[in-house]
Tab-separated table of C-alpha atoms in Angstrom:
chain	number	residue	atom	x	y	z
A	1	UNK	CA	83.097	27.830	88.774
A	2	UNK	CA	81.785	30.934	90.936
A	3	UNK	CA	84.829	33.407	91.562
A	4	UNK	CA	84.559	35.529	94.703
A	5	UNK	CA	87.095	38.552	94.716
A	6	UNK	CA	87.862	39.969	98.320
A	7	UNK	CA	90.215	43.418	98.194
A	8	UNK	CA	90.791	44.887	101.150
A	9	UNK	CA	92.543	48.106	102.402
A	10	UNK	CA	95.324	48.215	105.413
A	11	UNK	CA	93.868	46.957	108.529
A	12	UNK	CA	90.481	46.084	106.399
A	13	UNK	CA	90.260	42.819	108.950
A	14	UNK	CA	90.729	40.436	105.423
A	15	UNK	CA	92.070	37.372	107.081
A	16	UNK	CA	88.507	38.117	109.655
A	17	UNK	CA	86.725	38.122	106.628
A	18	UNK	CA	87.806	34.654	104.769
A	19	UNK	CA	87.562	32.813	108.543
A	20	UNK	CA	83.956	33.785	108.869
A	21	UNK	CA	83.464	33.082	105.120
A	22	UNK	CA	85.189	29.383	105.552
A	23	UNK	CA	83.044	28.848	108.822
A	24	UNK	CA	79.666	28.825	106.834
A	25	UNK	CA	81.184	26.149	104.589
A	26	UNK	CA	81.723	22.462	104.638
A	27	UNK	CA	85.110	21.934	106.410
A	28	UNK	CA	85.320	18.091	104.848
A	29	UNK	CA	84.732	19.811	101.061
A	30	UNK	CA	86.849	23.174	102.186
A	31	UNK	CA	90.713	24.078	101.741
A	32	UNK	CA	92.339	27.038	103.363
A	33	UNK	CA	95.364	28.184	102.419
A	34	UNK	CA	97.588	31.319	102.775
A	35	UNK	CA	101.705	31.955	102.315
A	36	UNK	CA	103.381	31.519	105.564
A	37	UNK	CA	102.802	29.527	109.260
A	38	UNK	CA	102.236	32.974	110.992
A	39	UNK	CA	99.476	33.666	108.353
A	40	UNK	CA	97.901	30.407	108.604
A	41	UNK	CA	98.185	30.620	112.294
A	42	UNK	CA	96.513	33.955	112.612
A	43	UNK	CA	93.569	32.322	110.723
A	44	UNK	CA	93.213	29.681	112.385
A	45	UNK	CA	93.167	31.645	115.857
A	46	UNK	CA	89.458	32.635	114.000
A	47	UNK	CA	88.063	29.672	112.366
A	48	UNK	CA	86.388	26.939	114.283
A	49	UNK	CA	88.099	24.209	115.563
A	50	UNK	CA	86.554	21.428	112.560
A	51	UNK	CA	88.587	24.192	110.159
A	52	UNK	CA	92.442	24.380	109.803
A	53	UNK	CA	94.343	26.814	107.412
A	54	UNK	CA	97.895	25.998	106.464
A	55	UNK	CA	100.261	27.237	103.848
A	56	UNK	CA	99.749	26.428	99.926
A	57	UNK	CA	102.879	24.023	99.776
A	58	UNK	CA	101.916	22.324	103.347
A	59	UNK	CA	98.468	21.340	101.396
A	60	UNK	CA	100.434	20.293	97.993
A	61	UNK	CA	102.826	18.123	100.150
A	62	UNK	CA	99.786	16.384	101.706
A	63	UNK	CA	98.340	16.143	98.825
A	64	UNK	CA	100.896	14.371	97.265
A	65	UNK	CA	102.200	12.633	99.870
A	66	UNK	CA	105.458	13.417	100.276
A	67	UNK	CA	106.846	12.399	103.694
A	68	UNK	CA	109.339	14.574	106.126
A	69	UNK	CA	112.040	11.996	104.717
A	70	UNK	CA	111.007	12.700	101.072
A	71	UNK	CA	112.449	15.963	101.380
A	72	UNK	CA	116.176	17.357	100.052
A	73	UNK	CA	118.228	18.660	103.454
A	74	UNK	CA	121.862	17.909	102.606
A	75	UNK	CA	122.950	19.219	98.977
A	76	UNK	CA	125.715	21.314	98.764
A	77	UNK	CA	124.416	24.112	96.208
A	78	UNK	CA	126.015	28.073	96.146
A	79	UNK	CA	123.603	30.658	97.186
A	80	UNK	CA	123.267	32.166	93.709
A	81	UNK	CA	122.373	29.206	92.194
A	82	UNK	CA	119.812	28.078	94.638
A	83	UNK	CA	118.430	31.788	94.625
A	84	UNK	CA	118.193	31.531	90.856
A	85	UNK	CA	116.839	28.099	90.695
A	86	UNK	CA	113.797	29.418	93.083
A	87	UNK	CA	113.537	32.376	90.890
A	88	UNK	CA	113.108	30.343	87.948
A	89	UNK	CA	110.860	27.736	89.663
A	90	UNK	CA	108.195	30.575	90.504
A	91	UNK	CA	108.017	32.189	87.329
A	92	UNK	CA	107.300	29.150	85.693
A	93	UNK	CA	103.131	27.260	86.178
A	94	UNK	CA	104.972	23.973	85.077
A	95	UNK	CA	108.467	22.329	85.402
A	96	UNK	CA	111.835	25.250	85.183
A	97	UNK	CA	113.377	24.999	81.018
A	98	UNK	CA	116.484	26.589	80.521
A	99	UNK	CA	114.699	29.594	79.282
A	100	UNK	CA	113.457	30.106	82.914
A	101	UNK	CA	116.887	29.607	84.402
A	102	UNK	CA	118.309	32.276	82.450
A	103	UNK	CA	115.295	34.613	82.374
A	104	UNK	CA	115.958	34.376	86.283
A	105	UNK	CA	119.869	34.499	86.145
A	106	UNK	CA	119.123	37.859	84.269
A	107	UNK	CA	116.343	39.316	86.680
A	108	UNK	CA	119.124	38.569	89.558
A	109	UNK	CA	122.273	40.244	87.747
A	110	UNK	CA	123.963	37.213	87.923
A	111	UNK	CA	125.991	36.769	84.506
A	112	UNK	CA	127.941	33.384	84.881
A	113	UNK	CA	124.997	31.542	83.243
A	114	UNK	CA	126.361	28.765	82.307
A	115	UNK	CA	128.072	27.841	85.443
A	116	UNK	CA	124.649	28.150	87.415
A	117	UNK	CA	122.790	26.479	84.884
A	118	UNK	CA	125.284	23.002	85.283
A	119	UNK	CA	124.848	23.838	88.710
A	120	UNK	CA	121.447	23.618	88.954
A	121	UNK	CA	121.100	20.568	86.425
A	122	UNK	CA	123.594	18.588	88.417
A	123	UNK	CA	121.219	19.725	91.935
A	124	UNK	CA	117.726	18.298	89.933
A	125	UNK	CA	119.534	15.155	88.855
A	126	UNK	CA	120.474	14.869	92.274
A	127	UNK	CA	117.110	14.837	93.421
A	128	UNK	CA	116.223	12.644	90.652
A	129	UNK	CA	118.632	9.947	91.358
A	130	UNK	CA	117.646	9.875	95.326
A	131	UNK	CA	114.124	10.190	94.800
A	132	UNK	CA	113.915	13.989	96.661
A	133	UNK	CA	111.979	16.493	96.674
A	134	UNK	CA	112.717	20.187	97.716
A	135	UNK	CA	110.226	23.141	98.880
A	136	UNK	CA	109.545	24.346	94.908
A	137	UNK	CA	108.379	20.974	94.122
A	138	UNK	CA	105.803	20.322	96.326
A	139	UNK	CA	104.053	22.514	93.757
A	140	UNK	CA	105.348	21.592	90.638
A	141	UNK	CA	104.160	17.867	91.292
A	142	UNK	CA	100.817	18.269	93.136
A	143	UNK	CA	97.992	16.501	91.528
A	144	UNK	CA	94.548	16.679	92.655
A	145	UNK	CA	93.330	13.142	93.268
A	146	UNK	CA	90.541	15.026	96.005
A	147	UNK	CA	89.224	17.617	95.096
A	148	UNK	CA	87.889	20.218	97.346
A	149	UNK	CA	84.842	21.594	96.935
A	150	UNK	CA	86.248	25.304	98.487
A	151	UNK	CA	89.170	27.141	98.208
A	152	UNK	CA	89.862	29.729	100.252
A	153	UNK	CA	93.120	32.079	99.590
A	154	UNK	CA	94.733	34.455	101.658
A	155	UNK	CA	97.111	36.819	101.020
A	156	UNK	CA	96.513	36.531	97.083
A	157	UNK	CA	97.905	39.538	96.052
A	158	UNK	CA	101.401	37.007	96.445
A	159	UNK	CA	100.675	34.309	94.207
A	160	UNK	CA	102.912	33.667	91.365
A	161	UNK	CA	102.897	31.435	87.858
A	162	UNK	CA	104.009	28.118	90.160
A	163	UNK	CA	101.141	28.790	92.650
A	164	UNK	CA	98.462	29.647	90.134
A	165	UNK	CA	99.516	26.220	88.095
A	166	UNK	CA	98.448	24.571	91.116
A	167	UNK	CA	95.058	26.564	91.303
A	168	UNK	CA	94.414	25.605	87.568
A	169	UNK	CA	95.016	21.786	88.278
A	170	UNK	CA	92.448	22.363	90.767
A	171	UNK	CA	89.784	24.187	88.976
A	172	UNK	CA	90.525	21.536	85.333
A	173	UNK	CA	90.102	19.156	88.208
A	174	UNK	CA	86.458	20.299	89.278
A	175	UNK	CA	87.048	22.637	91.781
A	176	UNK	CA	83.691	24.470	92.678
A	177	UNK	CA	84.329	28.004	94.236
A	178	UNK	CA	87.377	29.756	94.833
A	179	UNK	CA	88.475	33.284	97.187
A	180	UNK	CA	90.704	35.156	96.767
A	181	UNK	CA	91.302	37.796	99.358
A	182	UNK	CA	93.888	40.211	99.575
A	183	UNK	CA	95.255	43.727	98.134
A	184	UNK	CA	96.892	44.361	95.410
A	185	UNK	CA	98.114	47.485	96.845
A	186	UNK	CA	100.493	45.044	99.133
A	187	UNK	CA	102.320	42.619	96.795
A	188	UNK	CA	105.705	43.695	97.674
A	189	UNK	CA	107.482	40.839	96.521
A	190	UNK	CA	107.526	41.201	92.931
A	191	UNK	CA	111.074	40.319	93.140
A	192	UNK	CA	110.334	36.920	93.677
A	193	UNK	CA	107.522	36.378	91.065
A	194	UNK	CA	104.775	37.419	92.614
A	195	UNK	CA	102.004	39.415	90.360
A	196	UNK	CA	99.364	40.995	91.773
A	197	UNK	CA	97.130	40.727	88.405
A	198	UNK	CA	96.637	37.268	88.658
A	199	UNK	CA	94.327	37.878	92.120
A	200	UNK	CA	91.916	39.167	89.371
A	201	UNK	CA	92.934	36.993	86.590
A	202	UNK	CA	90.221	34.576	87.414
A	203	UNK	CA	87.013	37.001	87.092
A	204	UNK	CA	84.626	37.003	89.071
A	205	UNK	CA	82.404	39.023	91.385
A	206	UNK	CA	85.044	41.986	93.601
A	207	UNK	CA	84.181	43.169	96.640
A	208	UNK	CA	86.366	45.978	98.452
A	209	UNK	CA	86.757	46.289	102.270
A	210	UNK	CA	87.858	49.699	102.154
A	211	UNK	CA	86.864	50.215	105.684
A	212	UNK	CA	90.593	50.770	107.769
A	213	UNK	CA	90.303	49.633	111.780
A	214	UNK	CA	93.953	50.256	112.336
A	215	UNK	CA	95.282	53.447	110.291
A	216	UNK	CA	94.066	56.958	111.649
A	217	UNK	CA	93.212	59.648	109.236
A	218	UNK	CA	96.643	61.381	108.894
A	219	UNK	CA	98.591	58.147	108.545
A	220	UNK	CA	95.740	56.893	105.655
A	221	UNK	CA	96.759	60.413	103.824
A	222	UNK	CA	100.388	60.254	103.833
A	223	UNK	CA	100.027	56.879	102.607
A	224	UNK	CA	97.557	57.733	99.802
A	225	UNK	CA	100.434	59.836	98.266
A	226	UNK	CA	102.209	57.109	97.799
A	227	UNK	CA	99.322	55.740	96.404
A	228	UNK	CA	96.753	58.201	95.114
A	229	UNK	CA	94.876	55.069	94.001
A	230	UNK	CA	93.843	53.266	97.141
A	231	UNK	CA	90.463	52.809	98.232
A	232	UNK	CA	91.090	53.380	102.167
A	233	UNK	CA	89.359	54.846	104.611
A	234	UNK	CA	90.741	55.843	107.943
A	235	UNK	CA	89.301	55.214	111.244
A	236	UNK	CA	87.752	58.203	113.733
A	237	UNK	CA	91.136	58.485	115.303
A	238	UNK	CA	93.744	61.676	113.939
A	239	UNK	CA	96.882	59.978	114.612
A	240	UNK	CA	100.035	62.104	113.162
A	241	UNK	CA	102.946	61.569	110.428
A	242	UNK	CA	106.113	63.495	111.927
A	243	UNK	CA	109.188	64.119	109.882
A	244	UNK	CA	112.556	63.791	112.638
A	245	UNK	CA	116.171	63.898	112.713
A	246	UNK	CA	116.765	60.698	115.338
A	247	UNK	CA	114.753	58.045	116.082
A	248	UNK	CA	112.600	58.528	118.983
A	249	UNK	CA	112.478	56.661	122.023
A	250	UNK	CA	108.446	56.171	122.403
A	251	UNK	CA	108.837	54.070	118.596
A	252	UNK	CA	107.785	50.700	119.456
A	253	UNK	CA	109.501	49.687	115.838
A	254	UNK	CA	112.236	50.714	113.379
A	255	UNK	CA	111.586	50.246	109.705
A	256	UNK	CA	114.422	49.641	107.522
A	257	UNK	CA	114.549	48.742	103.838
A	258	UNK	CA	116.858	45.753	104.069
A	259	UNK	CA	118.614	44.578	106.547
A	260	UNK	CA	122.027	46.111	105.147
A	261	UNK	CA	120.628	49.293	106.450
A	262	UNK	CA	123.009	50.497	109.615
A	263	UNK	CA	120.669	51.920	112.285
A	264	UNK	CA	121.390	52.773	115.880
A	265	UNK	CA	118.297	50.535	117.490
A	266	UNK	CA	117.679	47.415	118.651
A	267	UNK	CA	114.501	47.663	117.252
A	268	UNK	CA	114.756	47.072	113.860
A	269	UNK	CA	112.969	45.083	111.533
A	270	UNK	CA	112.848	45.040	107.623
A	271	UNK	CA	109.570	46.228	105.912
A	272	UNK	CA	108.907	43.020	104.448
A	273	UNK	CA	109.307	41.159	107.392
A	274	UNK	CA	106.526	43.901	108.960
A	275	UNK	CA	103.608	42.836	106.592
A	276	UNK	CA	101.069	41.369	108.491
A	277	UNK	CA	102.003	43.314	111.675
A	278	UNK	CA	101.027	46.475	113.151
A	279	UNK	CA	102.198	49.069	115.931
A	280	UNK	CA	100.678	52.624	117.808
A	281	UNK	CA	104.126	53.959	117.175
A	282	UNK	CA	106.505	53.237	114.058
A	283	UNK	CA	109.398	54.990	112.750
A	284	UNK	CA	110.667	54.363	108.991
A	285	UNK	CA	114.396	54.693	108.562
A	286	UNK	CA	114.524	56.827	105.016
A	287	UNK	CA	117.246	54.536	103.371
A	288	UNK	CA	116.515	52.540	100.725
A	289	UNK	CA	120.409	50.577	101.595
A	290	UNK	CA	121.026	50.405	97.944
A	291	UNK	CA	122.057	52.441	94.721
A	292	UNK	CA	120.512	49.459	92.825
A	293	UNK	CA	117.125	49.738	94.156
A	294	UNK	CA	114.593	51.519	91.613
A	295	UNK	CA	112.445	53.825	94.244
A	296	UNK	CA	110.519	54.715	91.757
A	297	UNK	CA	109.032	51.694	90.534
A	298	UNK	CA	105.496	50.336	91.575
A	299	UNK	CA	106.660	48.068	93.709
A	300	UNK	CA	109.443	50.095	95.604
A	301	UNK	CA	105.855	52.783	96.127
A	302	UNK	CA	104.212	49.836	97.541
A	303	UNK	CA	106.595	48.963	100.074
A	304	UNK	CA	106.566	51.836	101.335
A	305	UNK	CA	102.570	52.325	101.519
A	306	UNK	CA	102.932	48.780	103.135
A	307	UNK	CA	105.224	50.098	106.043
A	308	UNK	CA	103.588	53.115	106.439
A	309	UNK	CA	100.567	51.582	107.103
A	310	UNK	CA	101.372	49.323	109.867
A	311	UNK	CA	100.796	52.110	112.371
A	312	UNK	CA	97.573	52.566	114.728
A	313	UNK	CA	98.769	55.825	115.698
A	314	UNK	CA	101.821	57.603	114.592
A	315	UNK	CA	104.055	57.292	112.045
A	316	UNK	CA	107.885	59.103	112.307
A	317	UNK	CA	109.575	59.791	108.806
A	318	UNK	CA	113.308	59.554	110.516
A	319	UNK	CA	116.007	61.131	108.294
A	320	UNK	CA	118.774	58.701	106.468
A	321	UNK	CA	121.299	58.772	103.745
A	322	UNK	CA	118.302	58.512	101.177
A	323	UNK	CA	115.164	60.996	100.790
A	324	UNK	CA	112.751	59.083	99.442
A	325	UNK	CA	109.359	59.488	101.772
A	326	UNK	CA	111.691	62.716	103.138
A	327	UNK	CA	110.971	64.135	99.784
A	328	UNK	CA	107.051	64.324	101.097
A	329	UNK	CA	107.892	66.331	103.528
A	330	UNK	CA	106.976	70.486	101.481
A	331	UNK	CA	103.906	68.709	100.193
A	332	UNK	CA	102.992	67.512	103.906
A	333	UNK	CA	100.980	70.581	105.057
């Protein structure tokens, strides 16, 4: 199987890249797939109109034919145990074992293990008995009676162990060539499963698109002390990282860390919820929102390098209850 590698920095145009790669291919022998509806949509804004991209469990439910009244809508199930049940789900390349559950009862903090376990067990039964299927699923049952002859990726630096069992089915089932294109330097959801090793797990030939057409030179080297690491190179504008007391008026965007995070704006948005998007002017609300949240773990430094970099043109480093990119600010100049 030939393995093609795409990494690409912040504003690298790697979404550009896999639509002009999946336009020289066969769209009858070619999938495209990336992790949300606005991803797939922005793809498909670039691919010809014989292509379509849509999102990995989209293509697994075709696949497998489950129908819009296959799917579970009306189960009563507690928000722990449905967040744990997810957890365990995407962690695992096959069907969740109790092991799973518990491993993911334990990443959540959630202690009451046996209650969520019987929980969950009576919620699969449920689906069992009626013949249902629910979003984690889609994967965990997808067999490939067509194969494709392409797979395209997007956004790879998300999968996780339920996604890549699907790619595996694929490939044992005679897929030919598989992308991957993404970056690493952007999986910031760890905290669901994701791991950004298995974009390179495969082998392969790499290729970096290191080239930024969004992030000006001083917003590229703020963010490369974050992380020192990243291949990125700015574009010919200067732009400017400013450290501030208020929010200014001129930001077109607030970044907060979650959404527990008490700002004075009506122009907030979380910094997850940002990936994928990009502003001239963006402000980043220093508050991480949470004494439980590790800021100095790689995927906290991530996040960060992720929000910093959805700016064209200026970033503002606006003062909260938390210094964590404040703590830049002696090194700055």
């Amino acid at each position: 199987m030939n393995v093609k590698v795409i990494i690409g920095c912040p504003g690298a145009g790697k979404s550009t890249y896999l639509a002009r790669a999946a336009n020289r291919l066969d769209p009858k022998k070619t999938i495209i797939v990336s992790f949300s509806r606005k991803a797939a949509k922005s793809i498909n804004n670039k691919l010809g109109k014989e292509y379509r991209a849509s999102t990995i469990h989209s293509y697994c439910c075709r696949a497998s034919g489950i129908r819009p009244e296959d799917i579970i809508t009306d189960y009563d199930i507690s928000k722990e145990a449905m967040e744990v049940y997810n957890h365990a789900c995407n962690i695992t390349e096959e069907m969740i074992t109790e092991e799973s559950i518990i491993e993911a009862c334990l990443h959540k903090g959630y202690y009451n293990i046996d209650e969520i376990t019987d929980e969950i067990s009576k919620y699969i039964q449920y689906k069992e008995d009626h013949v249902l299927y629910d979003f984690n699923d889609m994967l965990k049952v997808f067999t490939p009676y067509k194969v494709p002859e392409n797979l395209l990726i997007d956004e790879a630096q998300d999968l996780y162990p339920a996604l890549k069992g699907v790619i595996d089915r694929l490939i044992k089932a005679g897929l030919k060539n598989l992308w991957l294109v993404g970056d690493p330097d952007q999986c910031i959801y760890q905290f669901n499963g994701s791991d950004p090793k298995i974009m390179t797990s495969y082998g392969g030939e790499i290729k970096y698109l290191d080239q930024s057409h969004r992030c000006p030179e001083e917003v590229v080297k703020f963010a490369k002390q974050i992380l020192p690491h990243a291949r990125f190179k700015p574009t010919d504008n200067k732009g400017e990282v400013i450290y501030t007391d208020k929010i200014p008026k001129d930001a077109e965007v607030v970044l907060v860390r979650t959404k527990y995070v008490q700002v004075n704006s009506d122009k907030t948005m979380t910094m997850h919820k940002a990936k994928g998007l990009q502003w001239n002017r963006v402000a980043i609300y220093d508050d991480i929102g949470s004494t439980k949240v590790n800021v100095n773990n790689e995927e906290e430094k991530r996040l960060m390098y992720t929000a910093i970099t959805r700016s064209r043109d200026v970033v503002y480093i606006v003062k909260g209850n938390y210094d964590y990119l404040y703590r830049y600010r002696n090194d700055w100049r």
